[in-house]
Tab-separated table of N, CA and C in Angstrom:
chain	number	residue	atom	x	y	z
W	94	MET	N	0.758	-1.136	-0.036
W	94	MET	CA	-0.031	-0.101	0.054
W	94	MET	C	0.904	1.241	0.077
W	95	THR	N	0.376	2.359	-0.651
W	95	THR	CA	1.020	3.505	-0.637
W	95	THR	C	0.679	4.320	0.677
W	96	GLN	N	1.829	4.810	1.402
W	96	GLN	CA	1.559	5.435	2.515
W	96	GLN	C	1.910	6.906	2.310
W	97	PHE	N	1.150	7.880	2.912
W	97	PHE	CA	1.412	9.260	2.913
W	97	PHE	C	1.530	9.528	4.351
W	98	ASP	N	2.515	10.669	4.637
W	98	ASP	CA	2.566	10.886	6.056
W	98	ASP	C	1.639	12.099	6.321
W	99	ILE	N	0.338	11.832	5.930
W	99	ILE	CA	-0.685	12.915	6.234
W	99	ILE	C	-1.901	11.934	6.678
W	100	SER	N	-2.772	12.746	7.450
W	100	SER	CA	-4.023	12.163	7.737
W	100	SER	C	-5.153	13.134	6.976
W	101	MET	N	-6.174	12.579	6.481
W	101	MET	CA	-7.179	13.306	5.753
W	101	MET	C	-8.432	13.047	6.404
W	102	ALA	N	-9.218	14.202	6.391
W	102	ALA	CA	-10.686	14.231	6.833
W	102	ALA	C	-11.578	14.622	5.843
W	103	ILE	N	-12.504	13.881	5.514
W	103	ILE	CA	-13.706	14.290	4.503
W	103	ILE	C	-14.724	14.620	5.136
W	104	VAL	N	-15.105	15.905	5.164
W	104	VAL	CA	-16.353	16.455	5.923
W	104	VAL	C	-17.383	16.513	4.931
W	105	ILE	N	-18.380	15.717	5.008
W	105	ILE	CA	-19.444	15.626	4.107
W	105	ILE	C	-20.825	16.527	4.622
W	106	GLY	N	-20.791	16.563	5.871
W	106	GLY	CA	-21.868	17.629	6.298
W	106	GLY	C	-23.229	17.016	6.449
W	107	PRO	N	-24.299	17.847	6.866
W	107	PRO	CA	-25.587	17.313	6.927
W	107	PRO	C	-26.294	17.383	5.573
W	108	THR	N	-26.513	16.260	4.900
W	108	THR	CA	-27.046	16.371	3.424
W	108	THR	C	-28.178	15.412	3.481
W	109	PRO	N	-29.152	15.507	2.505
W	109	PRO	CA	-30.321	14.700	2.239
W	109	PRO	C	-29.691	13.253	1.695
W	110	PRO	N	-30.455	12.308	2.015
W	110	PRO	CA	-29.932	10.886	1.399
W	110	PRO	C	-29.631	10.994	-0.047
W	111	GLY	N	-28.602	10.257	-0.515
W	111	GLY	CA	-28.149	10.186	-1.881
W	111	GLY	C	-27.218	11.149	-2.263
W	112	THR	N	-26.780	12.064	-1.442
W	112	THR	CA	-25.813	13.213	-1.497
W	112	THR	C	-24.428	12.668	-1.187
W	113	GLY	N	-23.378	13.705	-1.318
W	113	GLY	CA	-22.153	13.193	-0.989
W	113	GLY	C	-21.318	12.474	-1.838
W	114	VAL	N	-21.875	12.249	-3.123
W	114	VAL	CA	-21.390	11.315	-4.024
W	114	VAL	C	-19.774	11.711	-4.525
W	115	MET	N	-19.447	12.858	-4.573
W	115	MET	CA	-18.174	13.276	-4.987
W	115	MET	C	-17.130	13.008	-3.867
W	116	ALA	N	-17.519	13.318	-2.586
W	116	ALA	CA	-16.645	12.907	-1.465
W	116	ALA	C	-16.480	11.479	-1.446
W	117	GLU	N	-17.463	10.833	-1.713
W	117	GLU	CA	-17.448	9.401	-1.483
W	117	GLU	C	-16.387	8.877	-2.758
W	118	THR	N	-16.651	9.370	-3.853
W	118	THR	CA	-15.776	9.114	-4.920
W	118	THR	C	-14.281	9.377	-4.654
W	119	MET	N	-14.023	10.411	-3.902
W	119	MET	CA	-12.717	10.673	-3.492
W	119	MET	C	-12.067	9.768	-2.495
W	120	ILE	N	-12.945	9.250	-1.632
W	120	ILE	CA	-12.582	8.272	-0.542
W	120	ILE	C	-12.223	6.906	-1.299
W	121	ALA	N	-13.100	6.501	-2.334
W	121	ALA	CA	-13.016	5.300	-3.009
W	121	ALA	C	-11.709	5.303	-3.902
W	122	GLY	N	-11.348	6.362	-4.458
W	122	GLY	CA	-10.261	6.595	-5.306
W	122	GLY	C	-9.054	6.478	-4.479
W	123	LEU	N	-8.969	7.123	-3.350
W	123	LEU	CA	-7.830	7.124	-2.534
W	123	LEU	C	-7.540	5.901	-2.021
W	124	VAL	N	-8.645	5.134	-1.629
W	124	VAL	CA	-8.357	3.591	-1.037
W	124	VAL	C	-7.943	2.731	-2.203
W	125	GLU	N	-8.606	2.948	-3.314
W	125	GLU	CA	-8.257	1.995	-4.528
W	125	GLU	C	-6.936	2.175	-4.940
W	126	THR	N	-6.252	3.285	-4.729
W	126	THR	CA	-4.972	3.682	-5.229
W	126	THR	C	-3.885	3.350	-4.118
W	127	GLY	N	-4.309	2.883	-3.021
W	127	GLY	CA	-3.455	2.315	-1.991
W	127	GLY	C	-3.223	3.113	-0.797
W	128	VAL	N	-3.967	4.334	-0.605
W	128	VAL	CA	-3.805	4.989	0.478
W	128	VAL	C	-4.509	4.164	1.773
W	129	ASP	N	-3.932	4.098	2.815
W	129	ASP	CA	-4.299	3.254	4.068
W	129	ASP	C	-5.692	3.829	4.453
W	130	PRO	N	-6.764	3.256	4.323
W	130	PRO	CA	-8.005	3.813	4.674
W	130	PRO	C	-7.966	4.351	6.252
W	131	SER	N	-7.244	3.788	7.115
W	131	SER	CA	-7.111	4.218	8.472
W	131	SER	C	-6.771	5.714	8.674
W	132	ARG	N	-6.096	6.094	7.524
W	132	ARG	CA	-5.660	7.593	7.441
W	132	ARG	C	-6.766	8.480	7.096
W	133	ILE	N	-7.828	8.026	6.751
W	133	ILE	CA	-9.032	8.951	6.387
W	133	ILE	C	-10.126	8.822	7.424
W	134	THR	N	-10.694	9.903	7.617
W	134	THR	CA	-11.793	10.070	8.503
W	134	THR	C	-12.828	10.732	7.745
W	135	ALA	N	-14.030	10.219	7.819
W	135	ALA	CA	-15.376	10.631	7.139
W	135	ALA	C	-16.312	11.165	8.279
W	136	SER	N	-16.671	12.463	8.108
W	136	SER	CA	-17.677	12.861	9.058
W	136	SER	C	-18.963	13.106	8.322
W	137	HIS	N	-20.049	12.666	8.910
W	137	HIS	CA	-21.383	12.887	8.371
W	137	HIS	C	-22.494	12.901	9.592
W	138	ARG	N	-23.551	13.354	9.498
W	138	ARG	CA	-24.422	13.396	10.541
W	138	ARG	C	-25.389	12.200	10.611
W	139	ARG	N	-25.581	11.480	9.575
W	139	ARG	CA	-26.431	10.440	9.598
W	139	ARG	C	-25.650	9.026	9.715
W	140	GLU	N	-26.118	8.282	10.730
W	140	GLU	CA	-25.386	6.978	11.047
W	140	GLU	C	-25.538	6.104	9.835
W	141	GLU	N	-26.531	6.098	8.855
W	141	GLU	CA	-26.729	5.235	7.624
W	141	GLU	C	-25.679	5.565	6.779
W	142	ARG	N	-25.343	6.744	6.553
W	142	ARG	CA	-24.409	7.199	5.613
W	142	ARG	C	-23.013	6.930	6.143
W	143	LEU	N	-22.754	6.972	7.493
W	143	LEU	CA	-21.559	6.672	7.925
W	143	LEU	C	-21.128	5.232	7.855
W	144	ALA	N	-22.315	4.404	7.949
W	144	ALA	CA	-22.165	2.891	7.868
W	144	ALA	C	-21.628	2.540	6.198
W	145	GLU	N	-22.182	3.320	5.349
W	145	GLU	CA	-21.899	3.261	3.980
W	145	GLU	C	-20.423	3.523	3.692
W	146	LEU	N	-20.063	4.540	4.333
W	146	LEU	CA	-18.579	4.987	4.242
W	146	LEU	C	-17.657	4.208	4.884
W	147	ALA	N	-18.069	3.502	6.071
W	147	ALA	CA	-17.219	2.665	6.810
W	147	ALA	C	-16.777	1.430	5.887
W	148	ALA	N	-17.746	1.127	4.929
W	148	ALA	CA	-17.205	-0.020	4.111
W	148	ALA	C	-15.907	0.033	3.404
W	149	TYR	N	-15.606	1.280	3.096
W	149	TYR	CA	-14.224	1.565	2.525
W	149	TYR	C	-13.057	1.192	3.573
W	150	GLY	N	-13.307	1.086	4.819
W	150	GLY	CA	-12.328	0.868	5.935
W	150	GLY	C	-11.798	2.092	6.492
W	151	VAL	N	-12.590	3.132	6.162
W	151	VAL	CA	-12.112	4.467	6.734
W	151	VAL	C	-12.838	4.625	8.128
W	152	ARG	N	-12.077	5.583	8.969
W	152	ARG	CA	-12.800	5.891	10.113
W	152	ARG	C	-13.922	6.801	10.032
W	153	THR	N	-15.010	6.665	10.804
W	153	THR	CA	-16.140	7.406	10.756
W	153	THR	C	-16.486	8.321	12.001
W	154	THR	N	-17.082	9.338	11.754
W	154	THR	CA	-17.546	10.170	13.036
W	154	THR	C	-18.731	11.132	12.747
W	155	GLN	N	-19.487	11.330	13.607
W	155	GLN	CA	-20.534	12.312	13.413
W	155	GLN	C	-20.098	13.667	13.783
W	156	SER	N	-18.785	13.806	14.164
W	156	SER	CA	-18.293	15.125	14.648
W	156	SER	C	-17.459	15.668	13.559
W	157	ASN	N	-17.749	16.765	13.019
W	157	ASN	CA	-16.992	17.535	12.089
W	157	ASN	C	-15.811	17.994	12.754
W	158	ARG	N	-16.041	18.482	14.080
W	158	ARG	CA	-14.805	19.008	14.880
W	158	ARG	C	-13.947	17.884	15.207
W	159	GLU	N	-14.212	16.666	15.299
W	159	GLU	CA	-13.370	15.741	15.457
W	159	GLU	C	-12.567	15.221	14.239
W	160	ALA	N	-13.137	15.335	13.031
W	160	ALA	CA	-12.459	15.126	11.882
W	160	ALA	C	-11.443	16.292	11.462
W	161	ALA	N	-11.724	17.397	11.983
W	161	ALA	CA	-10.883	18.585	11.548
W	161	ALA	C	-9.442	18.566	12.084
W	162	GLY	N	-9.142	17.751	12.866
W	162	GLY	CA	-7.841	17.568	13.395
W	162	GLY	C	-6.762	17.095	12.462
W	163	ALA	N	-7.255	16.734	11.060
W	163	ALA	CA	-6.437	15.992	10.080
W	163	ALA	C	-5.491	17.038	9.425
W	164	ASP	N	-4.430	16.469	8.815
W	164	ASP	CA	-3.474	17.342	8.024
W	164	ASP	C	-4.250	18.027	6.861
W	165	VAL	N	-5.111	17.175	6.292
W	165	VAL	CA	-6.027	17.826	5.022
W	165	VAL	C	-7.279	17.462	5.424
W	166	VAL	N	-8.138	18.508	5.342
W	166	VAL	CA	-9.475	18.546	5.516
W	166	VAL	C	-10.290	18.894	4.277
W	167	VAL	N	-11.014	18.021	3.722
W	167	VAL	CA	-11.742	18.176	2.418
W	167	VAL	C	-13.172	18.533	2.714
W	168	LEU	N	-13.702	19.604	2.287
W	168	LEU	CA	-15.139	20.119	2.490
W	168	LEU	C	-15.805	19.582	1.261
W	169	GLY	N	-16.582	18.413	1.477
W	169	GLY	CA	-17.522	17.957	0.416
W	169	GLY	C	-18.749	17.920	0.798
W	170	LEU	N	-19.513	18.992	0.777
W	170	LEU	CA	-20.861	19.182	1.144
W	170	LEU	C	-21.541	20.098	0.250
W	171	LYS	N	-22.789	20.209	0.509
W	171	LYS	CA	-23.648	21.060	-0.308
W	171	LYS	C	-23.628	22.408	0.119
W	172	PRO	N	-23.684	23.432	-1.051
W	172	PRO	CA	-23.499	24.922	-0.674
W	172	PRO	C	-24.409	25.349	0.419
W	173	GLN	N	-25.711	24.773	0.433
W	173	GLN	CA	-26.550	25.386	1.366
W	173	GLN	C	-26.288	24.992	2.942
W	174	THR	N	-25.242	24.092	3.182
W	174	THR	CA	-24.963	23.833	4.368
W	174	THR	C	-23.553	24.359	4.748
W	175	LEU	N	-22.849	24.947	3.797
W	175	LEU	CA	-21.556	25.401	4.038
W	175	LEU	C	-21.429	26.428	5.145
W	176	ALA	N	-22.123	27.438	5.313
W	176	ALA	CA	-21.976	28.592	6.345
W	176	ALA	C	-21.993	27.847	7.674
W	177	SER	N	-22.991	26.989	7.958
W	177	SER	CA	-23.100	26.399	9.287
W	177	SER	C	-21.899	25.543	9.511
W	178	VAL	N	-21.393	24.600	8.608
W	178	VAL	CA	-20.302	23.903	8.761
W	178	VAL	C	-19.026	24.682	8.978
W	179	LEU	N	-18.887	25.760	8.289
W	179	LEU	CA	-17.572	26.612	8.491
W	179	LEU	C	-17.722	27.223	9.867
W	180	ALA	N	-18.775	27.707	10.253
W	180	ALA	CA	-18.899	28.324	11.706
W	180	ALA	C	-18.545	27.125	12.752
W	181	GLU	N	-18.968	25.887	12.379
W	181	GLU	CA	-18.715	24.847	13.300
W	181	GLU	C	-17.104	24.552	13.317
W	182	LEU	N	-16.449	24.668	12.203
W	182	LEU	CA	-15.095	24.277	12.315
W	182	LEU	C	-14.176	25.451	12.441
W	183	ARG	N	-14.586	26.747	12.499
W	183	ARG	CA	-13.799	27.933	12.832
W	183	ARG	C	-12.850	27.668	14.278
W	184	GLY	N	-11.753	27.744	13.994
W	184	GLY	CA	-10.860	27.576	15.162
W	184	GLY	C	-10.494	26.125	15.399
W	185	GLN	N	-11.025	25.207	14.704
W	185	GLN	CA	-10.770	23.753	15.009
W	185	GLN	C	-9.528	23.138	14.057
W	186	ILE	N	-9.389	23.849	12.967
W	186	ILE	CA	-8.509	23.224	11.985
W	186	ILE	C	-6.975	23.670	12.531
W	187	ARG	N	-6.091	22.829	12.394
W	187	ARG	CA	-4.791	23.064	12.750
W	187	ARG	C	-4.188	24.150	11.787
W	188	PRO	N	-3.312	25.095	12.273
W	188	PRO	CA	-2.838	26.166	11.532
W	188	PRO	C	-2.049	25.508	10.272
W	189	ASP	N	-1.231	24.599	10.333
W	189	ASP	CA	-0.673	23.939	9.322
W	189	ASP	C	-1.311	22.934	8.318
W	190	ALA	N	-2.674	22.776	8.531
W	190	ALA	CA	-3.392	21.881	7.822
W	190	ALA	C	-3.927	22.560	6.514
W	191	LEU	N	-4.169	21.690	5.511
W	191	LEU	CA	-4.649	22.197	4.185
W	191	LEU	C	-6.099	21.938	4.056
W	192	VAL	N	-6.807	22.907	3.813
W	192	VAL	CA	-8.327	22.767	3.532
W	192	VAL	C	-8.606	22.705	2.113
W	193	ILE	N	-9.214	21.718	1.598
W	193	ILE	CA	-9.634	21.553	0.094
W	193	ILE	C	-11.118	21.523	0.040
W	194	SER	N	-11.749	22.490	-0.595
W	194	SER	CA	-13.078	22.633	-0.852
W	194	SER	C	-13.540	22.036	-2.265
W	195	ILE	N	-14.520	21.202	-2.287
W	195	ILE	CA	-15.190	20.809	-3.461
W	195	ILE	C	-16.522	21.188	-3.494
W	196	VAL	N	-16.886	22.236	-2.661
W	196	VAL	CA	-18.253	22.794	-2.645
W	196	VAL	C	-18.591	23.696	-3.831
W	197	ALA	N	-19.501	23.264	-4.490
W	197	ALA	CA	-19.901	24.120	-5.826
W	197	ALA	C	-20.151	25.540	-5.504
W	198	GLY	N	-19.582	26.522	-6.214
W	198	GLY	CA	-19.880	27.905	-6.074
W	198	GLY	C	-19.123	28.482	-4.901
W	199	ALA	N	-18.462	27.711	-4.036
W	199	ALA	CA	-17.898	28.466	-2.820
W	199	ALA	C	-16.594	29.174	-3.086
W	200	ARG	N	-16.585	30.381	-2.890
W	200	ARG	CA	-15.343	31.088	-3.058
W	200	ARG	C	-14.267	30.801	-2.060
W	201	VAL	N	-12.939	30.726	-2.393
W	201	VAL	CA	-11.948	30.499	-1.627
W	201	VAL	C	-11.756	31.524	-0.355
W	202	ARG	N	-11.879	32.847	-0.830
W	202	ARG	CA	-11.753	33.947	0.031
W	202	ARG	C	-12.873	33.703	1.238
W	203	VAL	N	-13.943	33.401	0.818
W	203	VAL	CA	-15.151	33.262	1.859
W	203	VAL	C	-14.979	32.083	2.878
W	204	ILE	N	-14.394	30.997	2.156
W	204	ILE	CA	-14.110	29.786	3.126
W	204	ILE	C	-12.890	30.259	4.123
W	205	ALA	N	-11.758	30.754	3.366
W	205	ALA	CA	-10.717	31.239	4.406
W	205	ALA	C	-11.112	32.104	5.404
W	206	ASP	N	-11.867	33.267	4.999
W	206	ASP	CA	-12.404	34.150	6.141
W	206	ASP	C	-13.228	33.561	7.124
W	207	SER	N	-14.116	32.611	6.639
W	207	SER	CA	-15.088	32.091	7.623
W	207	SER	C	-14.396	31.051	8.678
W	208	LEU	N	-13.240	30.511	8.098
W	208	LEU	CA	-12.612	29.539	9.001
W	208	LEU	C	-11.486	30.209	9.765
W	209	GLY	N	-11.075	31.389	9.293
W	209	GLY	CA	-9.884	32.155	9.938
W	209	GLY	C	-8.706	31.475	9.568
W	210	HIS	N	-8.567	30.810	8.382
W	210	HIS	CA	-7.505	29.896	8.020
W	210	HIS	C	-7.090	30.179	6.566
W	211	SER	N	-5.808	30.435	6.306
W	211	SER	CA	-5.540	30.843	5.037
W	211	SER	C	-5.081	29.894	4.013
W	212	ARG	N	-4.869	28.560	4.573
W	212	ARG	CA	-4.377	27.533	3.643
W	212	ARG	C	-5.563	26.684	2.995
W	213	VAL	N	-6.318	27.493	2.081
W	213	VAL	CA	-7.443	26.933	1.592
W	213	VAL	C	-7.290	26.697	-0.071
W	214	VAL	N	-7.720	25.407	-0.540
W	214	VAL	CA	-7.545	25.286	-1.982
W	214	VAL	C	-8.991	24.926	-2.461
W	215	ARG	N	-9.388	25.313	-3.478
W	215	ARG	CA	-10.698	25.010	-4.142
W	215	ARG	C	-10.460	24.091	-5.295
W	216	SER	N	-11.053	22.900	-5.195
W	216	SER	CA	-10.933	21.907	-6.379
W	216	SER	C	-12.259	21.650	-7.103
W	217	MET	N	-12.300	21.546	-8.297
W	217	MET	CA	-13.534	21.403	-8.974
W	217	MET	C	-13.415	19.921	-9.755
W	218	PRO	N	-13.550	18.848	-9.180
W	218	PRO	CA	-13.548	17.548	-9.884
W	218	PRO	C	-14.860	17.371	-10.812
W	219	ASN	N	-14.759	16.641	-11.546
W	219	ASN	CA	-15.925	16.301	-12.479
W	219	ASN	C	-16.450	14.928	-12.416
W	220	LEU	N	-17.711	14.625	-12.837
W	220	LEU	CA	-18.423	13.390	-12.628
W	220	LEU	C	-17.569	12.167	-13.162
W	221	PRO	N	-16.851	12.270	-14.291
W	221	PRO	CA	-16.093	11.189	-14.818
W	221	PRO	C	-15.014	10.650	-13.679
W	222	CYS	N	-14.770	11.427	-12.628
W	222	CYS	CA	-13.999	10.873	-11.466
W	222	CYS	C	-14.571	9.678	-10.963
W	223	ARG	N	-15.846	9.479	-11.032
W	223	ARG	CA	-16.371	8.353	-10.369
W	223	ARG	C	-15.959	7.086	-10.992
W	224	ILE	N	-15.604	6.975	-12.218
W	224	ILE	CA	-14.878	5.904	-12.924
W	224	ILE	C	-13.397	6.053	-13.070
W	225	ARG	N	-12.776	7.003	-12.280
W	225	ARG	CA	-11.322	7.320	-12.276
W	225	ARG	C	-10.925	7.615	-13.678
W	226	GLN	N	-11.783	8.410	-14.305
W	226	GLN	CA	-11.302	8.927	-15.642
W	226	GLN	C	-11.539	10.378	-15.819
W	227	GLY	N	-11.835	11.063	-14.657
W	227	GLY	CA	-11.931	12.526	-14.673
W	227	GLY	C	-10.746	13.343	-14.459
W	228	ILE	N	-11.118	14.624	-14.367
W	228	ILE	CA	-10.017	15.555	-14.098
W	228	ILE	C	-10.468	16.666	-13.058
W	229	GLY	N	-9.608	17.324	-12.449
W	229	GLY	CA	-9.934	18.263	-11.657
W	229	GLY	C	-9.046	19.392	-11.697
W	230	VAL	N	-9.418	20.587	-11.412
W	230	VAL	CA	-8.675	21.779	-11.520
W	230	VAL	C	-8.737	22.336	-9.985
W	231	PHE	N	-7.761	23.043	-9.728
W	231	PHE	CA	-7.683	23.772	-8.374
W	231	PHE	C	-7.058	25.151	-8.308
W	232	THR	N	-7.453	25.836	-7.401
W	232	THR	CA	-6.870	27.205	-7.168
W	232	THR	C	-6.627	27.482	-5.782
W	233	PHE	N	-5.791	28.227	-5.258
W	233	PHE	CA	-5.594	28.646	-3.820
W	233	PHE	C	-5.581	29.964	-3.496
W	234	PHE	N	-5.828	30.206	-2.189
W	234	PHE	CA	-5.917	31.578	-1.797
W	234	PHE	C	-4.621	32.368	-1.727
W	235	LEU	N	-3.715	31.854	-1.004
W	235	LEU	CA	-2.466	32.428	-0.780
W	235	LEU	C	-1.258	31.638	-1.402
W	236	LEU	N	-0.306	32.147	-1.880
W	236	LEU	CA	0.880	31.378	-2.501
W	236	LEU	C	1.428	30.378	-1.561
W	237	GLY	N	1.521	30.707	-0.222
W	237	GLY	CA	2.080	29.774	0.663
W	237	GLY	C	1.255	28.609	0.993
W	238	ALA	N	0.012	28.431	0.339
W	238	ALA	CA	-0.892	27.330	0.825
W	238	ALA	C	-0.355	25.986	0.635
W	239	PHE	N	0.655	25.797	-0.163
W	239	PHE	CA	1.434	24.339	-0.382
W	239	PHE	C	2.645	24.164	0.486
W	240	ASP	N	2.974	25.256	1.076
W	240	ASP	CA	4.246	25.076	1.981
W	240	ASP	C	4.254	23.971	3.052
W	241	GLY	N	5.083	22.979	2.950
W	241	GLY	CA	5.073	21.937	3.930
W	241	GLY	C	4.042	20.782	3.755
W	242	ILE	N	3.231	20.973	2.709
W	242	ILE	CA	2.224	19.890	2.358
W	242	ILE	C	2.870	19.092	1.351
W	243	PRO	N	2.892	17.704	1.595
W	243	PRO	CA	3.413	16.751	0.491
W	243	PRO	C	2.406	16.949	-0.862
W	244	ARG	N	3.151	16.687	-1.990
W	244	ARG	CA	2.261	16.821	-3.186
W	244	ARG	C	1.630	15.334	-3.474
W	245	PHE	N	0.339	15.352	-3.083
W	245	PHE	CA	-0.287	13.906	-3.198
W	245	PHE	C	-1.406	13.814	-4.263
W	246	PHE	N	-1.599	15.078	-4.765
W	246	PHE	CA	-2.681	15.000	-5.906
W	246	PHE	C	-2.083	15.451	-7.211
């Protein structure tokens, strides 16, 4: 298995049934390419969804704050839940952690300001990622956003 010296949290947030597909796709892709699933924590409010995600071998929690202690925190939630999740996570993310947002339409500056955290990257994966044939583009808030973070993507 490929090992990274990082831990990752996938924050999926309070979403209706059937959502969180792109975040789950990221989890599946990471695990399938050899990332140790014990290094990934997925948070979600619904127990049923956590059980589905646990099938990948990842750790699960209902607490976004608990998940926020990772080296890399991925925000994979619906835009309508973003403000409440950002308020919950403000002050909970380590200063050296990297935050990656895959939230549709969410501006990097808004996320950074809401979290009080400057190491924020916005990524826009596309649907073919579900079959490991997609692409993603990213942008970041400050030039120093990648300092000290291994290149794993």
